[in-house]
Short mmCIF file of C-alpha atoms and ligand atoms in Angstrom, two decimals:
data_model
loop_
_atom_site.label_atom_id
_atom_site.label_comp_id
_atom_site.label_asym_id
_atom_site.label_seq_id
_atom_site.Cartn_x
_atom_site.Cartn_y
_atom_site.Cartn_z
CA UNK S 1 15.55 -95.54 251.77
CA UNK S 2 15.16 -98.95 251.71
CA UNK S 3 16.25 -101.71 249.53
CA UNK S 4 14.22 -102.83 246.81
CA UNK S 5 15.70 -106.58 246.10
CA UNK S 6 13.68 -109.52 247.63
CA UNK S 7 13.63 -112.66 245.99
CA UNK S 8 13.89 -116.77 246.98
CA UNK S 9 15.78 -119.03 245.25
CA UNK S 10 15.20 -122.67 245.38
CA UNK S 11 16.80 -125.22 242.94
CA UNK S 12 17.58 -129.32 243.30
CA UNK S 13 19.68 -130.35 246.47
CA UNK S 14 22.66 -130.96 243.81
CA UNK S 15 23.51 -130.35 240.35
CA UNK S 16 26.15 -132.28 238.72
CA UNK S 17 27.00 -130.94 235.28
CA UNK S 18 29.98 -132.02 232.31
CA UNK S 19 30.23 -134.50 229.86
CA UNK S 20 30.78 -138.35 231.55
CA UNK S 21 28.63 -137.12 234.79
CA UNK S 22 26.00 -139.60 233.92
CA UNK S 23 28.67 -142.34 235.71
CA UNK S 24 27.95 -140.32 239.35
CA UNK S 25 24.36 -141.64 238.78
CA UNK S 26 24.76 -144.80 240.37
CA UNK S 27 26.60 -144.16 243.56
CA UNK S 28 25.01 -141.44 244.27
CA UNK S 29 21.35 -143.44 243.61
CA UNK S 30 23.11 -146.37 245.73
CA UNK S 31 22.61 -143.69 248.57
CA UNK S 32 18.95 -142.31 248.17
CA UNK S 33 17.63 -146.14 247.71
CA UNK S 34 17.89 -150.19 247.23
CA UNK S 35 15.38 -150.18 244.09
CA UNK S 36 14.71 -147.66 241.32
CA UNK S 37 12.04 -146.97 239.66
CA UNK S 38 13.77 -145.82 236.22
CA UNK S 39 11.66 -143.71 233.93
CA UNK S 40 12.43 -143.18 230.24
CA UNK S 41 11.09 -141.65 227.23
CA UNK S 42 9.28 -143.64 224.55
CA UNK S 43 12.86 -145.86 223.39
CA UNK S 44 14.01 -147.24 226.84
CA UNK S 45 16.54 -148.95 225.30
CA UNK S 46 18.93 -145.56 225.10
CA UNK S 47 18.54 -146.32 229.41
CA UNK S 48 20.69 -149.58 228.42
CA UNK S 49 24.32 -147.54 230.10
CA UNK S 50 22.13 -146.55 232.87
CA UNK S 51 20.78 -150.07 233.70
CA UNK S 52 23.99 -151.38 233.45
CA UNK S 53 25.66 -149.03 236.03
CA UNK S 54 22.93 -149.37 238.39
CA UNK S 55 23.09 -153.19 238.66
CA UNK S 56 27.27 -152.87 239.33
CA UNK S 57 26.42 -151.04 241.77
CA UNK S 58 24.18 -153.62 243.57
CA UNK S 59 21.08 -151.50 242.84
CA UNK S 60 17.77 -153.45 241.68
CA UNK S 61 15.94 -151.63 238.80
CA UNK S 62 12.24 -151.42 237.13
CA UNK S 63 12.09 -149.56 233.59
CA UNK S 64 8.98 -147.46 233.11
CA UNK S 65 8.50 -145.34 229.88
CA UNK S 66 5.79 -142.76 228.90
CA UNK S 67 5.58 -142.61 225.38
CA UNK S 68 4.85 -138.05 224.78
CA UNK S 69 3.77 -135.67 226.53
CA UNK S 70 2.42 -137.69 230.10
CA UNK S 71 -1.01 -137.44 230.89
CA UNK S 72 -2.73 -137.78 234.27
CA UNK S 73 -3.29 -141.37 233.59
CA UNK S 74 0.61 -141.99 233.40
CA UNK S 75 1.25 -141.04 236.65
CA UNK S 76 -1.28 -142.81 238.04
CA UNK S 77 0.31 -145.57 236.04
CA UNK S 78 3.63 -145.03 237.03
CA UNK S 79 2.66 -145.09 240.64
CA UNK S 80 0.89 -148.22 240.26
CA UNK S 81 4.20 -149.92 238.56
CA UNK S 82 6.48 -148.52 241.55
CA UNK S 83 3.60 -150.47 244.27
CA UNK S 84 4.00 -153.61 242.77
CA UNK S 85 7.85 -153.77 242.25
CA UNK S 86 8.41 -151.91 245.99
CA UNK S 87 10.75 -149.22 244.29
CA UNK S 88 12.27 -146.66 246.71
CA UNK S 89 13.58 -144.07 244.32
CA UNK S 90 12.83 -143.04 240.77
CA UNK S 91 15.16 -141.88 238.02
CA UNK S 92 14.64 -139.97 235.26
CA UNK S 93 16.80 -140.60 232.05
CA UNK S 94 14.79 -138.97 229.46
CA UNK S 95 13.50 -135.19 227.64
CA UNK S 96 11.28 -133.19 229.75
CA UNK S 97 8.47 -135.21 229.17
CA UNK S 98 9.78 -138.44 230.67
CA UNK S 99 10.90 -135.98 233.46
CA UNK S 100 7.28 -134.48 234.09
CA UNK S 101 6.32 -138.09 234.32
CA UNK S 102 9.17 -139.28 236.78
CA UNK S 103 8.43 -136.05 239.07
CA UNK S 104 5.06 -136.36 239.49
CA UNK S 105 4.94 -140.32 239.89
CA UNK S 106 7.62 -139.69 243.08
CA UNK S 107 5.32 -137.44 244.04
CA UNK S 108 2.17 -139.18 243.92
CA UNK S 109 3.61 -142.35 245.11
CA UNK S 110 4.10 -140.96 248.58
CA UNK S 111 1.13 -139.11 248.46
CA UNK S 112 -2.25 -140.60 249.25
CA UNK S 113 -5.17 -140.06 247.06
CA UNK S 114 -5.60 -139.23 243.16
CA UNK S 115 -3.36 -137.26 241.45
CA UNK S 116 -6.34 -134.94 240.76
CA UNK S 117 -6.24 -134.42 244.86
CA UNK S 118 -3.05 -131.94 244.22
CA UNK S 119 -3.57 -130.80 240.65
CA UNK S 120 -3.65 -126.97 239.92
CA UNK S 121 -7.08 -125.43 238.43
CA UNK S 122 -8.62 -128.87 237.60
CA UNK S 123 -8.24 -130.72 240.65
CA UNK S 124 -8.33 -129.69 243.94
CA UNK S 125 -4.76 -128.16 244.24
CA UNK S 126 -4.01 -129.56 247.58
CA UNK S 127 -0.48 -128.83 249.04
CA UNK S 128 1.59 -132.29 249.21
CA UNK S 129 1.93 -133.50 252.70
CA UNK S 130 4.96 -135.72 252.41
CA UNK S 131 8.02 -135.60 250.91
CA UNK S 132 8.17 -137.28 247.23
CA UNK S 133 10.50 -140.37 246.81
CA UNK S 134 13.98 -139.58 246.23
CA UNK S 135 14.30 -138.62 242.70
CA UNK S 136 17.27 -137.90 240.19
CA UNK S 137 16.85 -136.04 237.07
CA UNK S 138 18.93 -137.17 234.49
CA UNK S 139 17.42 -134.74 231.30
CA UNK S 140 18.65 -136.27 227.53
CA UNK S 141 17.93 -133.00 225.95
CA UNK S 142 18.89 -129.87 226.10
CA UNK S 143 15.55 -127.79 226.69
CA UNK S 144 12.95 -127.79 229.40
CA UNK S 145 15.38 -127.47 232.30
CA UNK S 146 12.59 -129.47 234.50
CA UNK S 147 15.48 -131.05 236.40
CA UNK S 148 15.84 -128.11 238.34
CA UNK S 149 12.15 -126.79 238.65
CA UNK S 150 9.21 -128.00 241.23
CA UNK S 151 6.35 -128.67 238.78
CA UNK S 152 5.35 -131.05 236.41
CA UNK S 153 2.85 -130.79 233.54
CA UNK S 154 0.42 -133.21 233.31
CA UNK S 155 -2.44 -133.36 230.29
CA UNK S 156 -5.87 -133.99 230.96
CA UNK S 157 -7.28 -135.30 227.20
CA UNK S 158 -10.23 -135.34 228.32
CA UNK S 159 -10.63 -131.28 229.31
CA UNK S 160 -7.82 -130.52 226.79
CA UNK S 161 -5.33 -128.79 229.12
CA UNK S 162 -2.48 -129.24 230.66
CA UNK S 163 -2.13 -128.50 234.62
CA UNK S 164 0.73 -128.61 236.95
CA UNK S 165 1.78 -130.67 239.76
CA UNK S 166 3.48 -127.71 241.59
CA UNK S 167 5.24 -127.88 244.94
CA UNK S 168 8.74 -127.54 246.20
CA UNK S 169 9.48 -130.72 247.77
CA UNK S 170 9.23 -131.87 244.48
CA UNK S 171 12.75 -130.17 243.64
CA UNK S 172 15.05 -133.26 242.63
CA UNK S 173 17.67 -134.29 245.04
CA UNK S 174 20.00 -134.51 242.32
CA UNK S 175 19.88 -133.72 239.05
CA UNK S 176 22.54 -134.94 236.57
CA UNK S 177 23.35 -132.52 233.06
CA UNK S 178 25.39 -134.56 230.75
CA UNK S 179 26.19 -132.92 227.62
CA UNK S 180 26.96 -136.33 225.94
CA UNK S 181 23.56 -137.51 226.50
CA UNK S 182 22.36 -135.05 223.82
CA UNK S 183 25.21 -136.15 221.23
CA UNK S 184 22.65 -138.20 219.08
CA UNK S 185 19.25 -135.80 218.99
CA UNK S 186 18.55 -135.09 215.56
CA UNK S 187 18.68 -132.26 214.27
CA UNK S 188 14.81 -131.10 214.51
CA UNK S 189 15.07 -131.95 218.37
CA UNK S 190 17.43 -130.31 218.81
CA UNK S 191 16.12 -127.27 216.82
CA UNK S 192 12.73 -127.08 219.03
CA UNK S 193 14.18 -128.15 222.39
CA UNK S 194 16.92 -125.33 221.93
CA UNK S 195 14.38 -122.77 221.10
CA UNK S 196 12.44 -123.87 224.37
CA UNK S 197 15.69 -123.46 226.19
CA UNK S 198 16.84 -119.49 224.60
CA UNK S 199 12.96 -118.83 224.86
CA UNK S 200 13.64 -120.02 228.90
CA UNK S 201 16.53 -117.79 228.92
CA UNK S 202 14.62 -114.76 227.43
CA UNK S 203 11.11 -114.56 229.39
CA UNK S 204 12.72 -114.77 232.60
CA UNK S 205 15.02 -112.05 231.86
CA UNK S 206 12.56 -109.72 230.53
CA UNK S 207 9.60 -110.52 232.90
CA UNK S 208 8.39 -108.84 235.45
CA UNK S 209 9.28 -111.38 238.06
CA UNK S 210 12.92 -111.12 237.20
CA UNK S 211 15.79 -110.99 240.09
CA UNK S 212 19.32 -110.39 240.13
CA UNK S 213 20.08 -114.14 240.35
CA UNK S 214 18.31 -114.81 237.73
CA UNK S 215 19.32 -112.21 235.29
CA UNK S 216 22.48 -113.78 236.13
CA UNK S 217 21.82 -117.00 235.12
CA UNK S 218 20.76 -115.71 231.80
CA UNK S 219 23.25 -113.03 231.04
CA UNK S 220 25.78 -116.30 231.06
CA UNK S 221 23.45 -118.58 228.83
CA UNK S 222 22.01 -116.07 225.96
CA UNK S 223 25.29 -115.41 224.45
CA UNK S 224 25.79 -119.35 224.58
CA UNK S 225 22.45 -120.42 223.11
CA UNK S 226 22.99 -117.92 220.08
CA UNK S 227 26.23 -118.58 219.50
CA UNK S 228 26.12 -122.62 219.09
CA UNK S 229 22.10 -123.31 218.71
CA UNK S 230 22.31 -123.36 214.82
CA UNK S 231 25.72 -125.26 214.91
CA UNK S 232 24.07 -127.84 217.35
CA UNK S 233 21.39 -128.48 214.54
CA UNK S 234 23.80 -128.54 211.69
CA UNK S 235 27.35 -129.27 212.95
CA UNK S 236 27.04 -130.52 216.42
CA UNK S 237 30.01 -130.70 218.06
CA UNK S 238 31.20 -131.31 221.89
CA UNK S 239 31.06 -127.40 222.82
CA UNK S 240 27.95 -126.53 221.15
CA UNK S 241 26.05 -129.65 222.98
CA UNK S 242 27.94 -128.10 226.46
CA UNK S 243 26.75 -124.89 225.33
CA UNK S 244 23.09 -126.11 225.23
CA UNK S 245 23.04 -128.12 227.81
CA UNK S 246 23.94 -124.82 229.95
CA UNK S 247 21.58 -123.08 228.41
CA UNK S 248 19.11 -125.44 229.01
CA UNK S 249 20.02 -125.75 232.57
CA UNK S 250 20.61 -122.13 233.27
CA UNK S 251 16.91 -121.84 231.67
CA UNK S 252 15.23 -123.97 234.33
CA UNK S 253 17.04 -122.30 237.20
CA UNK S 254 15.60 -118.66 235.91
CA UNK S 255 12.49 -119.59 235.01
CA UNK S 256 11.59 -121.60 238.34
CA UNK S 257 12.78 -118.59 240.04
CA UNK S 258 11.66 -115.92 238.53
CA UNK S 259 8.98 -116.22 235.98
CA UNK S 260 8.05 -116.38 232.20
CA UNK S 261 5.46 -114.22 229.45
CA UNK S 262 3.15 -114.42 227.06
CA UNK S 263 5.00 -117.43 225.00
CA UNK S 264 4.53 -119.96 227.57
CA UNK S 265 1.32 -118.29 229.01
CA UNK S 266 0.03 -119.31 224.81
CA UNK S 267 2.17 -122.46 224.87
CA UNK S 268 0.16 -123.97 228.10
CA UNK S 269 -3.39 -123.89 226.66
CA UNK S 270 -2.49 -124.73 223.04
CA UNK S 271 -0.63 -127.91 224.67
CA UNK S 272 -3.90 -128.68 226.04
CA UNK S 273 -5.83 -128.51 223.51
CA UNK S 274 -3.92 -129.15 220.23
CA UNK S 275 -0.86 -132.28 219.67
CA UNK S 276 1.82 -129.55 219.49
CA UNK S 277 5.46 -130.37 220.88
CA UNK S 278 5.72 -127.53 223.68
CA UNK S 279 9.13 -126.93 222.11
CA UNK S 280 7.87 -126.28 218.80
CA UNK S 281 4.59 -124.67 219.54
CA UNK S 282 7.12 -121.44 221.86
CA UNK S 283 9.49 -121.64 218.69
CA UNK S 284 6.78 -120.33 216.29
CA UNK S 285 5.44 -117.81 219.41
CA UNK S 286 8.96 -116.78 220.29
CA UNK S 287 9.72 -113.79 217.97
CA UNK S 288 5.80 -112.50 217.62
CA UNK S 289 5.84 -112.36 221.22
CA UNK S 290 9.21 -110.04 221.48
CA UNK S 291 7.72 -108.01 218.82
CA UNK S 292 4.27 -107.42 220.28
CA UNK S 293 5.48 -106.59 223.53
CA UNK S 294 8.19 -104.31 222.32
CA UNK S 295 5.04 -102.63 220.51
CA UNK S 296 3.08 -102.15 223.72
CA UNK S 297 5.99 -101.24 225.84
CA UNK S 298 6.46 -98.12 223.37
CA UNK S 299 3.17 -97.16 223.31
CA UNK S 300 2.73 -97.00 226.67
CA UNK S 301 6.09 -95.15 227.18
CA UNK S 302 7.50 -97.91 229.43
CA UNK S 303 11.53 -98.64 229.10
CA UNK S 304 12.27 -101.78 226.93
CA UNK S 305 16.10 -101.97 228.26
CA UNK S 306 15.84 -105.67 228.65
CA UNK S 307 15.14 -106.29 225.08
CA UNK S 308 17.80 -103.71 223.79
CA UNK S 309 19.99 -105.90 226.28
CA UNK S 310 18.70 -109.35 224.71
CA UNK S 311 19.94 -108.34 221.68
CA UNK S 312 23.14 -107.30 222.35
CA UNK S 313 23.65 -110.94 224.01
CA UNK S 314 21.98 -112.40 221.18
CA UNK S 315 24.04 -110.53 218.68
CA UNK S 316 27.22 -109.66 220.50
CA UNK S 317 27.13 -106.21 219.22
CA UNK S 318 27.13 -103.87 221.96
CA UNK S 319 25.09 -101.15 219.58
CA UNK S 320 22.29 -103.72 219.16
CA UNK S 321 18.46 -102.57 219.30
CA UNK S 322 15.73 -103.83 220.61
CA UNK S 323 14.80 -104.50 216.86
CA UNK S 324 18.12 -106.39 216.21
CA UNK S 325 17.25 -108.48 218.74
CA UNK S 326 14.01 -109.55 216.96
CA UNK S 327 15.22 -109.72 213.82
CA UNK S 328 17.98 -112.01 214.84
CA UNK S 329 15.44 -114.78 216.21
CA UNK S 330 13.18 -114.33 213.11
CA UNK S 331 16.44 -115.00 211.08
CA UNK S 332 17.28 -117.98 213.14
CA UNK S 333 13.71 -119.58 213.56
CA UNK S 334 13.33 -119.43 209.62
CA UNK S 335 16.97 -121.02 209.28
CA UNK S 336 15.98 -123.75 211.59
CA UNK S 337 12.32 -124.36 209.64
CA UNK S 338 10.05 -123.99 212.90
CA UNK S 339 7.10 -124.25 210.76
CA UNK S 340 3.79 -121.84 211.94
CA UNK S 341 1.11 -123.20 214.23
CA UNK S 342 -1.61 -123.78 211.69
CA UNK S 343 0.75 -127.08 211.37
CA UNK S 344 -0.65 -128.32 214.70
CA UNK S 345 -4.36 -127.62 213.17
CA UNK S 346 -4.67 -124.31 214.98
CA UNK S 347 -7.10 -121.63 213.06
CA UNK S 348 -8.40 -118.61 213.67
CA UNK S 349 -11.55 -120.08 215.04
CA UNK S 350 -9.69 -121.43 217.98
CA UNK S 351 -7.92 -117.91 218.81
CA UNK S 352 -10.64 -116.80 221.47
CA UNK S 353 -10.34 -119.92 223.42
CA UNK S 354 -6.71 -120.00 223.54
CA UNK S 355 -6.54 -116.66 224.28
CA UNK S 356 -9.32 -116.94 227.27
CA UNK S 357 -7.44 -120.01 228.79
CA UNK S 358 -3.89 -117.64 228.12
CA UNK S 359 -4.82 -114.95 230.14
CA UNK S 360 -4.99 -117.35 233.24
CA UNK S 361 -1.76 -118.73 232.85
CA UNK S 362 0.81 -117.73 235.75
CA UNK S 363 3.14 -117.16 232.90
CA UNK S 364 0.92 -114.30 231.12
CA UNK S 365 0.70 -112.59 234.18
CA UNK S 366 4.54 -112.18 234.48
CA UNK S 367 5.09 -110.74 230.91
CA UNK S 368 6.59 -107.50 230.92
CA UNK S 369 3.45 -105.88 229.75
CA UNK S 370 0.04 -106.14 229.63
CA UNK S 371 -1.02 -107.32 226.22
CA UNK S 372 -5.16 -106.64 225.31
CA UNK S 373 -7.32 -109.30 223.19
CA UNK S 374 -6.23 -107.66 220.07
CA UNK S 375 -2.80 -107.95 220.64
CA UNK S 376 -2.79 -111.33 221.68
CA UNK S 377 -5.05 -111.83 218.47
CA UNK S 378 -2.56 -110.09 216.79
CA UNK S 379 0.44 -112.65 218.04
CA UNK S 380 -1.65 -115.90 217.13
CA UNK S 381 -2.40 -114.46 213.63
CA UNK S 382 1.59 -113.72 212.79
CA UNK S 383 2.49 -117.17 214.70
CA UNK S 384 0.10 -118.85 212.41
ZN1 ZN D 401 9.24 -124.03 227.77
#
């Protein structure tokens, strides 16, 4: 017989993790470059520390923020900024947003052409030739994991989706997790970011792309997530922002190296189309999704051992089922007020064209089974 186990894994050339990292930034910046390009969220002035290190260091610095989500036009934008001030590296000190931005502007600025040249479905998905600038992650929530995967998602307003800039040169060369970062996100960031993180943790694990690295990765993290993401809303403390900031990482490492399901594959087009935080919009999906696709796994007499697993991590009792599991994140997304989807303006009139733009999502095609147009009906309608 022969084995059965084949997988890659591929992650940022260094991961620095614990509270106080974020003081490594600037040596280790001082040897990737002369000039940064520093990309931040919507409130630069929270870069202020970074700044500050960078220049004792003897580095030279230009601050560029993307207010949201960042749309084709800010990396063009972005790039543009790093021309005229002859940056050499770009750093990231921001949510996942700001790093989408800072990962695809380091991209494109080596990178001849448009960033529609290299853009997945819309554009003309052309492999990158060269390498992207040197680029540190440095994430300020604890959520998307994207300092540790090799896309970023870029909107297109006009079309009303979201694409990715995929490719894995564009892997950070270092990406910084500092659990202090996260001390001051209130409590509703914290809420949808960490939701975005356990749902991170949960897809890859159940998905059909799942390896035994991975599983690793979120065997650790699920018991962490569920044990300090309500306290991190309510109470925050020191260990539940570590805890999250794991989870968060460990998230990104699974899902950029194994796969995801039917919450992000929904979570991609509704992006697109609808002004929905991506956190939010898999917080209201999260449990209707387990639920559905514990359904379909039963009718079609298929074994659902990885959700009677999830809940035993989620609920740390080892006689957990499958059910537990879902009732658990029902419980914990009504504690923590995700509100329903018909918030972001979605009605039933726009379920057929989210669910035709779903179905060709690389994440729908790694859910652990395949849902039909009534189920995925089904999922919108209890999400709503
Ligand atoms: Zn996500």
């Amino acid at each position: 017989m022969s084995g059965k186990v084949q997988f890659e894994f591929a992650t940022a050339t260094r991961i620095l993790f614990g509270e106080g990292k974020l003081a490594e930034a600037a040596p280790a910046a001082a040897t990737l470059g002369k000039h940064a390009l520093v990309v931040t969220g919507s409130t630069p002035d929270r870069a202020q520390k970074l700044l500050e290190l960078l220049k004792e260091e003897g580095l030279k610095s230009t601050i560029h923020s993307v207010a949201g989500e960042p749309k084709i036009a800010d990396a063009r934008t972005g790039v543009e900024c790093a021309h005229q001030n002859g940056c050499d590296l770009v750093i990231v000190f921001g949510g996942g947003s700001a790093i989408d931005a800072g990962k695809a502007i380091a991209a494109l600025y080596t990178n001849p052409g448009e960033p529609l040249d290299y853009l997945e479905v819309i554009g003309g998905g052309q492999p990158l030739t060269q390498s992207p600038a040197p680029f540190i992650a440095i994430p300020t929530t604890a959520g998307t994991g994207a300092e540790v995967t090799r896309n970023a998602v870029l909107a297109s307003p006009e079309l009303r989706v979201k694409v990715s800039l995929r490719h894995p040169l564009m892997l950070p060369k270092l990406a910084i997790v500092d659990p202090q970062l996260t001390y001051e996100l209130p409590p509703e960031l914290t809420a949808t970011t960490g939701l975005d993180a356990l749902t991170q943790l949960i897809e890859p694990f159940t998905c059909t792309r799942a390896t035994p690295m991975t599983d690793a990765l979120c065997r650790e993290a699920i018991p962490r997530a569920a044990r300090s993401l309500q306290r991190a809303c309510e109470n925050p403390n020191p260990a539940t922002r570590e805890d999250m900031a794991l989870a968060s990482l460990h998230g990104g490492l699974a899902l950029a190296n194994s796969g995801l399901g039917a919450v992000h594959g929904f979570a991609a087009p509704i992006g697109g189309m609808f002004e929905a935080p991506h956190g939010a919009v898999c917080a209201a999906l999260l449990p209707h999704v387990i639920a559905a696709n514990l359904e379909a796994l039963t009718e079609q007499n298929l074994k659902a051992d990885r959700y009677t697993e999830t809940a035993r991590l989620l609920t740390g009792n080892p006689n957990a089922t499958a059910k537990d599991g879902i009732d658990w994140v029902k419980t914990l997304v009504a504690t923590l007020k995700i509100p329903g989807l018909s918030n972001y303006g979605i009605s039933k009139g726009d379920f057929p064209d989210i669910i035709e733009k779903a179905r060709t999502a690389s994440s729908m095609k790694a859910n652990p089974v395949n849902l039909d147009d009534a189920q995925l009906t089904g999922i919108l309608q209890t999400a709503l």
